[in-house]
Structures are given as C-alpha cells and as structure tokens.
JSON list of C-alpha atoms in Angstrom, two decimals:
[
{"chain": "A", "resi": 491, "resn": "UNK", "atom": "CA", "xyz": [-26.50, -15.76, 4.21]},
{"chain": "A", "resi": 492, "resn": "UNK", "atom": "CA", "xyz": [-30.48, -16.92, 3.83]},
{"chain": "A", "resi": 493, "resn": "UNK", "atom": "CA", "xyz": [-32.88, -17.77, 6.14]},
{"chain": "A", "resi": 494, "resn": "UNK", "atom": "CA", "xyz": [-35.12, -20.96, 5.52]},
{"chain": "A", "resi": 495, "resn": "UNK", "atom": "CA", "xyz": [-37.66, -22.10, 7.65]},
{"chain": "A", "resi": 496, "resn": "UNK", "atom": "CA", "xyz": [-38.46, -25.68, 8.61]},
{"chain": "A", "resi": 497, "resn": "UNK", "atom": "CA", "xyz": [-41.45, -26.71, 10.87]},
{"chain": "A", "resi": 498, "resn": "UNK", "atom": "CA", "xyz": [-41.87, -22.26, 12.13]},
{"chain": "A", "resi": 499, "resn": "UNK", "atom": "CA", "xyz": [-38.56, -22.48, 13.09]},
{"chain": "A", "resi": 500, "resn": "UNK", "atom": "CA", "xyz": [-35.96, -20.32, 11.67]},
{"chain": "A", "resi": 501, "resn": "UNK", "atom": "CA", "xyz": [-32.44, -21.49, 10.96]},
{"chain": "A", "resi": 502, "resn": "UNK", "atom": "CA", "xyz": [-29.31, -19.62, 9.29]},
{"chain": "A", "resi": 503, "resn": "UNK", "atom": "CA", "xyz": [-27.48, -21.50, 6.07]},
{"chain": "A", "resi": 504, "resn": "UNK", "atom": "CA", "xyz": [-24.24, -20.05, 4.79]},
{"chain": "A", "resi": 505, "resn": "UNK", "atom": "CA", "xyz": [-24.18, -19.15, 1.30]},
{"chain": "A", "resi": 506, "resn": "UNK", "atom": "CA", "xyz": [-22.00, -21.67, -0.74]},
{"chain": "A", "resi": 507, "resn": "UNK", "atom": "CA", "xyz": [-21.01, -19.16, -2.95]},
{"chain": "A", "resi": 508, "resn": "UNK", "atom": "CA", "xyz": [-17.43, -18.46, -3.69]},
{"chain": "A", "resi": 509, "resn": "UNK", "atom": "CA", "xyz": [-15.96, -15.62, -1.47]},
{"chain": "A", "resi": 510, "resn": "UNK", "atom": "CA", "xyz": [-14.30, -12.82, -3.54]},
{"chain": "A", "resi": 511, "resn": "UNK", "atom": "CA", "xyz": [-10.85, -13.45, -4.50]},
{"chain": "A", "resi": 512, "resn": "UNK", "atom": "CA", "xyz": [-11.22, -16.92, -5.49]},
{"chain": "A", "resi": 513, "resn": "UNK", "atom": "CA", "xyz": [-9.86, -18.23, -8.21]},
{"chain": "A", "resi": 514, "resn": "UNK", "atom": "CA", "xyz": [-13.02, -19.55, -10.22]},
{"chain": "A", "resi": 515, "resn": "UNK", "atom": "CA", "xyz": [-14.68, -16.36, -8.99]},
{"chain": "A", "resi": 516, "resn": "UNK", "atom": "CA", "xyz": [-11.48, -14.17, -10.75]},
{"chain": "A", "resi": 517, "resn": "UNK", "atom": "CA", "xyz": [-11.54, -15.77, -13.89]},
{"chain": "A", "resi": 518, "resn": "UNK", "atom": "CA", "xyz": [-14.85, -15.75, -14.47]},
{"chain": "A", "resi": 519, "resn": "UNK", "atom": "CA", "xyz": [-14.87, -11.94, -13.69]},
{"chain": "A", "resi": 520, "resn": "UNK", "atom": "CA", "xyz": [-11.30, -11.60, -16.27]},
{"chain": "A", "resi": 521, "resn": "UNK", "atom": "CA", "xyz": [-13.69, -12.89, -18.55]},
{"chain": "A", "resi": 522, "resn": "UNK", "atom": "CA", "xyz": [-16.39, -10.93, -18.49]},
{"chain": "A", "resi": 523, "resn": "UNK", "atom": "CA", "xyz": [-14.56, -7.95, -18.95]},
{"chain": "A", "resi": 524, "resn": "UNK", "atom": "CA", "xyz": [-13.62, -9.24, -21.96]},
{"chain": "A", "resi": 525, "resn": "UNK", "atom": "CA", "xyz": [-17.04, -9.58, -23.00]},
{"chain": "A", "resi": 526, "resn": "UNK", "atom": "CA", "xyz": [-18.06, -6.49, -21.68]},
{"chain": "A", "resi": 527, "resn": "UNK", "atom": "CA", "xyz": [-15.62, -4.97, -23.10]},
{"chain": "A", "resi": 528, "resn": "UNK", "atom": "CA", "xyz": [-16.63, -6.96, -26.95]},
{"chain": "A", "resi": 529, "resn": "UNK", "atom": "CA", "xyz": [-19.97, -6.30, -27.01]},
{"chain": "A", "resi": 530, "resn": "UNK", "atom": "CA", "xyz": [-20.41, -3.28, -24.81]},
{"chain": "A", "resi": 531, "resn": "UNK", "atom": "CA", "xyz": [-22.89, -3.46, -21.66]},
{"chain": "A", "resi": 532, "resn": "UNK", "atom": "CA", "xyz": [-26.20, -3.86, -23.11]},
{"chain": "A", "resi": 533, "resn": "UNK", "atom": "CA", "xyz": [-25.39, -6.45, -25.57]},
{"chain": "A", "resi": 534, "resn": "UNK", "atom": "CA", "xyz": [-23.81, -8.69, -23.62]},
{"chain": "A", "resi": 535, "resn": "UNK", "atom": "CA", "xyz": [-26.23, -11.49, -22.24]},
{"chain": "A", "resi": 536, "resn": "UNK", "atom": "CA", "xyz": [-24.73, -13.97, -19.26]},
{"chain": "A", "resi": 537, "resn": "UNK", "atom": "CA", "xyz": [-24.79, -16.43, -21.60]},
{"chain": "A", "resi": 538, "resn": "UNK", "atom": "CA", "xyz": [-22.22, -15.11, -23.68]},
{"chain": "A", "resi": 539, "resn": "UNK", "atom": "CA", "xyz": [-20.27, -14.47, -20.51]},
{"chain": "A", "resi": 540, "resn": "UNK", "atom": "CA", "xyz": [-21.00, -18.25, -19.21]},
{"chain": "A", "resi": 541, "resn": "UNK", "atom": "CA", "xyz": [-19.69, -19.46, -22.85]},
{"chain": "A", "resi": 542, "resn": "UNK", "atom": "CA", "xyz": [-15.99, -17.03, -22.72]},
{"chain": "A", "resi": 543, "resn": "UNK", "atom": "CA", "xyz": [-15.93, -18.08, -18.67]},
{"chain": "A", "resi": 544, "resn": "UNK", "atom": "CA", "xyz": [-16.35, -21.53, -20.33]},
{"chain": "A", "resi": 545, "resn": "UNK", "atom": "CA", "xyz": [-18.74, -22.03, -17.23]},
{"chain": "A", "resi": 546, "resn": "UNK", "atom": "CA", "xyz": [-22.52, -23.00, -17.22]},
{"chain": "A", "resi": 547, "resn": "UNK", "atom": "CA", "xyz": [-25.35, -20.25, -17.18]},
{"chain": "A", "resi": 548, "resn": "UNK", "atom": "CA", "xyz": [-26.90, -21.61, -14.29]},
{"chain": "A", "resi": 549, "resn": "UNK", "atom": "CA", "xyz": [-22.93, -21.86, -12.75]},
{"chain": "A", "resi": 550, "resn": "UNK", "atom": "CA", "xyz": [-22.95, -18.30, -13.94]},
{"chain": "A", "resi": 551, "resn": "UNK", "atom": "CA", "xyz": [-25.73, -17.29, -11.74]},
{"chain": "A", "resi": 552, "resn": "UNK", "atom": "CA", "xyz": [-24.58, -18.77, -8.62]},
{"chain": "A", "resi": 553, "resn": "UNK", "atom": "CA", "xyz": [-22.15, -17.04, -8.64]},
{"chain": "A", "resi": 554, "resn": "UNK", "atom": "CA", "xyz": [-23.56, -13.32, -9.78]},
{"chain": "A", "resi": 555, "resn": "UNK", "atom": "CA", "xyz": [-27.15, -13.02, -9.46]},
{"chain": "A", "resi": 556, "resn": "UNK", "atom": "CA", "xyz": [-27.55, -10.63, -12.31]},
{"chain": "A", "resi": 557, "resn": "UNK", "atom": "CA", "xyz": [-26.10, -8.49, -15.26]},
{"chain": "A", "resi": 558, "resn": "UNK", "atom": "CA", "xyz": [-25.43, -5.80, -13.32]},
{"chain": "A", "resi": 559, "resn": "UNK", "atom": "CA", "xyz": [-23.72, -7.61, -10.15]},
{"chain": "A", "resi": 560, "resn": "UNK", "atom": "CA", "xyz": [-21.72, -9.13, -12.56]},
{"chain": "A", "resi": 561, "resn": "UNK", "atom": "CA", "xyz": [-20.09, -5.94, -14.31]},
{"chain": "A", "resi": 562, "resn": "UNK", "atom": "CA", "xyz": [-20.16, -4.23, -10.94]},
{"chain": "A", "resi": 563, "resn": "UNK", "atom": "CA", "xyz": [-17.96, -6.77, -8.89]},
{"chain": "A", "resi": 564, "resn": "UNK", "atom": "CA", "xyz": [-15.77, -7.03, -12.83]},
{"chain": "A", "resi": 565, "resn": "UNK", "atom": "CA", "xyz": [-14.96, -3.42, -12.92]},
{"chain": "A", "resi": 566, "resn": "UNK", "atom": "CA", "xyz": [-14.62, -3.22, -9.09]},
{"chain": "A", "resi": 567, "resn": "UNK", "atom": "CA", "xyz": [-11.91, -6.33, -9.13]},
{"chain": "A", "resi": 568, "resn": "UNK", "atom": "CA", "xyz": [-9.88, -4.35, -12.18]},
{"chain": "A", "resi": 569, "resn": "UNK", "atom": "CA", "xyz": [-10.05, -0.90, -10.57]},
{"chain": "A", "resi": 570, "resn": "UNK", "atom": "CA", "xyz": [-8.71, -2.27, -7.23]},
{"chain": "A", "resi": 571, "resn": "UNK", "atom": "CA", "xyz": [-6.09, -4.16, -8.63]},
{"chain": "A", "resi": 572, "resn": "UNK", "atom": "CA", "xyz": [-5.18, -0.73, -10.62]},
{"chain": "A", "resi": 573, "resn": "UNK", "atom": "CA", "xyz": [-4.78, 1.10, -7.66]},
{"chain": "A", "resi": 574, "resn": "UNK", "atom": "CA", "xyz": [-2.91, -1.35, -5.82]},
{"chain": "A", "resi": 575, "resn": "UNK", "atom": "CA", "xyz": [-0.70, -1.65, -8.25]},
{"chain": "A", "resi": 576, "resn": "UNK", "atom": "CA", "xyz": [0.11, 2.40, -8.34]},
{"chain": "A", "resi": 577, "resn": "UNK", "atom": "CA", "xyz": [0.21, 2.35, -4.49]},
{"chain": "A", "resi": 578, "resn": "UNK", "atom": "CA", "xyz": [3.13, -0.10, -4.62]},
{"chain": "A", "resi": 579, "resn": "UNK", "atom": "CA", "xyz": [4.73, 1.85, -7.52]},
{"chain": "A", "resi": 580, "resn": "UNK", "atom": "CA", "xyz": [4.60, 5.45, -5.85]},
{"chain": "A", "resi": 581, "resn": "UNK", "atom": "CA", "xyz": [5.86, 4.03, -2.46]},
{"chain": "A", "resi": 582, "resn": "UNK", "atom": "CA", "xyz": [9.01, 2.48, -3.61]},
{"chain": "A", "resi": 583, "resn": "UNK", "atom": "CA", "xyz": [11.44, 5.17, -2.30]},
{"chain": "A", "resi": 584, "resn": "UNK", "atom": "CA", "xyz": [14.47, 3.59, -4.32]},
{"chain": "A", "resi": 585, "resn": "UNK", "atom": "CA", "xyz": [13.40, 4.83, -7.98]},
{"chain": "A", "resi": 586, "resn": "UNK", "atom": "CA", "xyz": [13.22, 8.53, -9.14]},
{"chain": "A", "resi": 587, "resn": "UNK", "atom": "CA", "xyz": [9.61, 10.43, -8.84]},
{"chain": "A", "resi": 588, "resn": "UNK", "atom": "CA", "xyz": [9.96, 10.28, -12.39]},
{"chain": "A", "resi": 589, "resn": "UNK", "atom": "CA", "xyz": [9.96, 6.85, -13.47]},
{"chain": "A", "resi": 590, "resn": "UNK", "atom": "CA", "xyz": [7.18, 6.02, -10.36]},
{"chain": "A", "resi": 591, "resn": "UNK", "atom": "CA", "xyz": [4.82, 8.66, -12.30]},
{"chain": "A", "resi": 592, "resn": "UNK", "atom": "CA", "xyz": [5.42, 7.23, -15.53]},
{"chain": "A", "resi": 593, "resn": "UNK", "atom": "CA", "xyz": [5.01, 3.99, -14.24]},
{"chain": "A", "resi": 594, "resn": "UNK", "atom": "CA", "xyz": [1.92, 5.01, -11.96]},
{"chain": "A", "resi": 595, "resn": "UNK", "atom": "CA", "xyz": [0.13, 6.38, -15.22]},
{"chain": "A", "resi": 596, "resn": "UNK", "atom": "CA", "xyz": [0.72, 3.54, -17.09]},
{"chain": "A", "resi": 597, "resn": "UNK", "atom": "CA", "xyz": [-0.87, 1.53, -14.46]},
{"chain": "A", "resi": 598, "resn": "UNK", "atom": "CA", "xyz": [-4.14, 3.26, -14.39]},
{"chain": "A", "resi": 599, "resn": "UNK", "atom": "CA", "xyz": [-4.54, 4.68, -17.61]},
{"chain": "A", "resi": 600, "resn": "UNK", "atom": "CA", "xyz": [-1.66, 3.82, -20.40]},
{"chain": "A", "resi": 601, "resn": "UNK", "atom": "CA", "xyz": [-2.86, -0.15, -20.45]},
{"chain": "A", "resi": 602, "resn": "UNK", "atom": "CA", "xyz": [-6.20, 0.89, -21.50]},
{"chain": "A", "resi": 603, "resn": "UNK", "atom": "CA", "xyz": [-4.70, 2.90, -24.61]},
{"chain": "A", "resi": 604, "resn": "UNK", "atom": "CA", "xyz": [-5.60, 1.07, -27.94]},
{"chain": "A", "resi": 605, "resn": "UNK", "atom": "CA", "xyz": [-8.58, -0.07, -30.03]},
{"chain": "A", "resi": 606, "resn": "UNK", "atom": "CA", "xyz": [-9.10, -3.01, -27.41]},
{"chain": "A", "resi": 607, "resn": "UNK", "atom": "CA", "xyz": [-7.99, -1.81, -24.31]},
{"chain": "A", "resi": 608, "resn": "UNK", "atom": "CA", "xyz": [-9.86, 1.11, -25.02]},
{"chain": "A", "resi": 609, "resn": "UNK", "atom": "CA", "xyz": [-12.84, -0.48, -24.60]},
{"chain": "A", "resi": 610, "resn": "UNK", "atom": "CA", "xyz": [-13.12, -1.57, -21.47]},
{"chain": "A", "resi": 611, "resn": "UNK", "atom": "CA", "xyz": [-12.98, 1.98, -19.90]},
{"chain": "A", "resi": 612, "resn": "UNK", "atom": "CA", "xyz": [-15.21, 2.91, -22.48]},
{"chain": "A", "resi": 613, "resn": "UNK", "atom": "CA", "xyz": [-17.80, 0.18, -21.12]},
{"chain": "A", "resi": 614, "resn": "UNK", "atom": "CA", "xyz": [-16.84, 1.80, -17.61]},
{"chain": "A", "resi": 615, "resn": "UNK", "atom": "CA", "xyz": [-17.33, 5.67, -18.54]},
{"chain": "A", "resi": 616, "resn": "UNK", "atom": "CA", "xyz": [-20.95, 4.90, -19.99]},
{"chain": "A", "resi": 617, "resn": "UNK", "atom": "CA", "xyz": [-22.48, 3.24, -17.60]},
{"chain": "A", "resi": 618, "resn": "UNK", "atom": "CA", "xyz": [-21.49, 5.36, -14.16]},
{"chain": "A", "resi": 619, "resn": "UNK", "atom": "CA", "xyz": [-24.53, 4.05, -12.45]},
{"chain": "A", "resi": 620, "resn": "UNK", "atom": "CA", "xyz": [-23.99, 0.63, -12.57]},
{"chain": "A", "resi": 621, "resn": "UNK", "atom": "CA", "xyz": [-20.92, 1.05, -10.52]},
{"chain": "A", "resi": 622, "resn": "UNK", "atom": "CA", "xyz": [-22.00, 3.35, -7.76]},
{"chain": "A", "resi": 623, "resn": "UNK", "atom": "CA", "xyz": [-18.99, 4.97, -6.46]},
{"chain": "A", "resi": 624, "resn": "UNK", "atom": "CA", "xyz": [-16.47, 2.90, -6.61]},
{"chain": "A", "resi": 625, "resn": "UNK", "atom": "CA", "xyz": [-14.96, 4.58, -9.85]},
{"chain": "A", "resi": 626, "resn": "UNK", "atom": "CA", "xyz": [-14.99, 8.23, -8.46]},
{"chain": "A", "resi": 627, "resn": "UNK", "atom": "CA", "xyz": [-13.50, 7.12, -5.12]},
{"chain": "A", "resi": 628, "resn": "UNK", "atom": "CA", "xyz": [-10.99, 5.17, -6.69]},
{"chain": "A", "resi": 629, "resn": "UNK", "atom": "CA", "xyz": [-10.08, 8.06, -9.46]},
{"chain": "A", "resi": 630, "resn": "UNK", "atom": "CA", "xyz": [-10.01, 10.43, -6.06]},
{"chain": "A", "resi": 631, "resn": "UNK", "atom": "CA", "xyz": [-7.58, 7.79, -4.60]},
{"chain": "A", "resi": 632, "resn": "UNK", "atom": "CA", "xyz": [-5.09, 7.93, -7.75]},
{"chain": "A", "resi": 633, "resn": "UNK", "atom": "CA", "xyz": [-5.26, 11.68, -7.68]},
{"chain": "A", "resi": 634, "resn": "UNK", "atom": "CA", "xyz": [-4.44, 11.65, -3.84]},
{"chain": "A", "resi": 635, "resn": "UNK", "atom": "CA", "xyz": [-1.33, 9.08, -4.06]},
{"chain": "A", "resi": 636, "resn": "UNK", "atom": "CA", "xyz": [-0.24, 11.32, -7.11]},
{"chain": "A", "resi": 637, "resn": "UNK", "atom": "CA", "xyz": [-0.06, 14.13, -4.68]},
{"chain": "A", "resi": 638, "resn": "UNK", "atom": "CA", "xyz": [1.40, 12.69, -2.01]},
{"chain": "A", "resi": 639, "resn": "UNK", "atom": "CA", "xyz": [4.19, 10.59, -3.95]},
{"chain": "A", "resi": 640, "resn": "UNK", "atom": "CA", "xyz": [5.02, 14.54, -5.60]},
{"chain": "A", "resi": 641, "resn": "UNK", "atom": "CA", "xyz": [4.57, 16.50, -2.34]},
{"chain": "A", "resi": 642, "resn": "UNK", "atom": "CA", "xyz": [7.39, 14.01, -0.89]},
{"chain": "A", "resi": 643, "resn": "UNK", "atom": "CA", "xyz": [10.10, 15.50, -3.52]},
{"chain": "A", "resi": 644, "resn": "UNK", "atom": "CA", "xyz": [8.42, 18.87, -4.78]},
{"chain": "A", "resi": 645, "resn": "UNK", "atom": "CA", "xyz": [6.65, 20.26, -1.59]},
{"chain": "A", "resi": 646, "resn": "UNK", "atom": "CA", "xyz": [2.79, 20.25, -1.21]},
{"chain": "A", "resi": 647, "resn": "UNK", "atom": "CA", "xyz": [2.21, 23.46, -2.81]},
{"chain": "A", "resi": 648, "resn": "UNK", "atom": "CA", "xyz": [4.10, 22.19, -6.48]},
{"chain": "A", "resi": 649, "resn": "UNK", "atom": "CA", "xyz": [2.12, 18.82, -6.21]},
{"chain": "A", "resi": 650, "resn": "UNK", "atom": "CA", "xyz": [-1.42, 20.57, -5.77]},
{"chain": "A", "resi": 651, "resn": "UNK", "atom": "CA", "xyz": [-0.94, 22.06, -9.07]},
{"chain": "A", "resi": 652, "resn": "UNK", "atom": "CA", "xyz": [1.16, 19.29, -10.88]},
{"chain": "A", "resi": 653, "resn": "UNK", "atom": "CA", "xyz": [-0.77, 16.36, -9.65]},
{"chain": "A", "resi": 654, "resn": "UNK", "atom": "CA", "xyz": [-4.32, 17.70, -11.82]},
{"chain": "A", "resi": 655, "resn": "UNK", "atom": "CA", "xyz": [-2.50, 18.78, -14.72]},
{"chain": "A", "resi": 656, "resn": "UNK", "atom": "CA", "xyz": [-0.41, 15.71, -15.24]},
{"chain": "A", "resi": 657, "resn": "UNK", "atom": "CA", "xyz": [-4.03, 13.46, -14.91]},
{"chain": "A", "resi": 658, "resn": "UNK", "atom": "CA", "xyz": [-5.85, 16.26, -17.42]},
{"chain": "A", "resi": 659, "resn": "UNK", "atom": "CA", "xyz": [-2.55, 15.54, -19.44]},
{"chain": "A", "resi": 660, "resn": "UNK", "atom": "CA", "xyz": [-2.80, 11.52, -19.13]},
{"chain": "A", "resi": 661, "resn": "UNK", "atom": "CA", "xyz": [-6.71, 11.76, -20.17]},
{"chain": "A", "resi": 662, "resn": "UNK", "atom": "CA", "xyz": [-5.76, 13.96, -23.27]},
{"chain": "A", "resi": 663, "resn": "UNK", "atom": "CA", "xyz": [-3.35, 11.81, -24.13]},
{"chain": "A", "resi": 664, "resn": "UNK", "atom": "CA", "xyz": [-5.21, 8.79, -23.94]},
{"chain": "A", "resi": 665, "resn": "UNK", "atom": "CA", "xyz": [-8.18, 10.24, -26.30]},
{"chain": "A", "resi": 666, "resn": "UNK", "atom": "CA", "xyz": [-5.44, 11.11, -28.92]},
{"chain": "A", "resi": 667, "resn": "UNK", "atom": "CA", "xyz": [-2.82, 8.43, -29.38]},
{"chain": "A", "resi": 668, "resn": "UNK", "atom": "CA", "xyz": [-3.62, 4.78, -30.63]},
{"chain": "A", "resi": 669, "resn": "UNK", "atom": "CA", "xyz": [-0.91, 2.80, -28.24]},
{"chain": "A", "resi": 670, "resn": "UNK", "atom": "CA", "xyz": [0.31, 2.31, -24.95]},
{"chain": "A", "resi": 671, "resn": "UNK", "atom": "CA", "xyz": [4.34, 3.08, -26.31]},
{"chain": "A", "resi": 672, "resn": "UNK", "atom": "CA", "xyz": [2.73, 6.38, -27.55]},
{"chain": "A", "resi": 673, "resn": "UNK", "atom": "CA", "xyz": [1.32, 7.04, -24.69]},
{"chain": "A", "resi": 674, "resn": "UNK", "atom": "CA", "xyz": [4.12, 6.22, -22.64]},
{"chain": "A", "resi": 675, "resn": "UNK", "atom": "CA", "xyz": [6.73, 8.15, -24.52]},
{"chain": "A", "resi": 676, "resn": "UNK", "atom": "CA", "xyz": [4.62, 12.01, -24.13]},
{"chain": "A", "resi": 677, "resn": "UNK", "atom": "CA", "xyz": [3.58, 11.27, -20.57]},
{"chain": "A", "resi": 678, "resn": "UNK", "atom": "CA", "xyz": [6.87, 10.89, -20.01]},
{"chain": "A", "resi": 679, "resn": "UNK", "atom": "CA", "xyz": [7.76, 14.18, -21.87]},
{"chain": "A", "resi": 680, "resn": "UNK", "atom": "CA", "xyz": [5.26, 16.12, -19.54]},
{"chain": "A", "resi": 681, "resn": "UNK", "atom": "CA", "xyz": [6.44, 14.33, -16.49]},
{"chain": "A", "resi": 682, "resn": "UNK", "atom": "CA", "xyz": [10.01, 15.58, -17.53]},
{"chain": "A", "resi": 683, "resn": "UNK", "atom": "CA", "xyz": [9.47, 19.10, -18.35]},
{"chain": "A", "resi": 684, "resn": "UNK", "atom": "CA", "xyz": [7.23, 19.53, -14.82]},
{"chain": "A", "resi": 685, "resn": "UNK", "atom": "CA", "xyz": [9.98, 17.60, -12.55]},
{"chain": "A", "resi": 686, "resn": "UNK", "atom": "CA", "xyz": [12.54, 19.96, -14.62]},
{"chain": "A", "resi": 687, "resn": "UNK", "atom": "CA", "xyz": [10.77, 23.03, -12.73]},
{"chain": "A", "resi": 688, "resn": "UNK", "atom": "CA", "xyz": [10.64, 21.25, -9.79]},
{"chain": "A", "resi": 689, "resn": "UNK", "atom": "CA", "xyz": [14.11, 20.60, -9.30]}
]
C-alpha cells in the first residue's frame, strides 16, 4: 500500500502489483534465477533479467523495485519450494526411510549438482546478505525434518547423530562429483550403510 494526498487529505491506494504466487510474478522470478545463476549477482543488470523474463524493464520494476528484491524474493520462491517438496517426501509413511532420505537429499541438494545447477547455489552461498535469513532458517528446517523423519524409525538418540553426518556427507558429495546420478548413487551408499546400523 501508498499513501497519496489530494487537496490535505489523505487516502489509501492498493498496490497493483502482483501478489506472490502469481503466475507472471513466478516466471519472471524462474527466470531470473537463470540469469543469476549465468552471470553471477553482480553482473547481472534487470535488463538482462527483463530480456530472459521476455518482459519490459519498466514491467520489470513494477514488479521488483530493485536488484536485490529481485534475487531475494528468486532465491526465497526456490528454497521454499525445496523444502516443501522434502516435507511431503519425509512424511509419506508408505515408502522405506531409505528411499524418503535419498529422495529428500536429492530435493535440496542433488538437483543443484552439475556445472549449471551448480551455479545457482553458488550465486546463493556468496551473497548471504542479500537474503537475510531465509537460507539459514530454511537449511535449519531440512536438518530438523531429517531428524524427525529418522527419529520416527531409529529413535531420537540415532537421528541426532545421523541426521548431521548424512548433510556433512550430502555437502561433500556435492563439492566432489560432477552429476546428479553420481550424486545420487553414494548418498545412497551412506544412507545404506547408516540405516544398516540402525536396523
């Protein structure tokens, strides 16, 4: 909302701006990830974003104000959909805590494995500030639903040590290997040999 005034007499307008979640508000932020994620934060202007949105600058701006509010609601919109995505996985009581985990993982980290992929979190990791703390509570979030989803088969004192190693394990992993079937096929190896001593 804005206030104008008229005459000394203040009056409330609604912003016309798209509400979050709508569809020309989505794929405009879908494409500035990819942009982001291209030419890395600094070098990408809203222009180039306008042109891959195939939207106009000033279109652009009415919809983001700035540089910044634009990467910050981006990142935001793919981190939440991450995480919504693992909460469905780990609550589905009709598949083995195995495949969930595997599947969880993949979710949150294996997609982003790769020379492209890898980029976007890249984009993310360097530039903590813009964000706030969206990304920490988020990462908190995964780490908690790990937990929880292990604690359910394993017992609460198994998951409190599993649930850290197997992220430190996904982070390695995504640092060393160069595709998501790569990635995929350890995780799953670790995920394995710790449900193995769980059983």
């Amino acid at each position: 909302m804005f206030i104008w005034s008229y005459g000394g007499v203040m009056s409330r307008q609604q912003d016309e701006r798209p509400a979050p979640g709508s569809a020309r508000r989505d794929a405009v932020l879908e494409s500035a990830l990819g942009t982001f994620a291209r030419f890395g934060y600094r070098k990408t202007s809203m222009e180039e974003v306008a042109r891959a949105a195939r939207i106009s600058r000033p279109g652009l701006y009415f919809l983001f104000d700035s540089k910044e509010a634009l990467f910050r609601a981006a990142a935001t919109q793919m981190l939440e959909r991450d995480i919504a995505a693992v909460e469905r996985v780990l609550a589905d009581p009709d598949r083995p805590l195995g495949e969930r985990l595997l599947e969880a993982f993949d979710q949150w980290a294996g997609r982003y494995v790769g020379p492209l992929a890898r980029d976007i979190t890249e984009v993310i990791e360097a530039n903590p500030d813009l964000l706030g703390p969206i990304a920490q509570t988020l990462s908190q979030r995964f780490g908690q639903l790990l937990t929880d989803a292990i604690a359910a088969v394993c017992g609460p004192d198994s998951a409190a040590r599993a649930a850290p190693t197997l992220i430190s394990t996904s982070i390695g992993l995504k640092r060393q290997v160069a595709s998501q079937e790569l990635y995929r096929e350890r995780l799953a190896t670790a995920i394995d040999l710790y449900l193995t001593g769980c059983r």
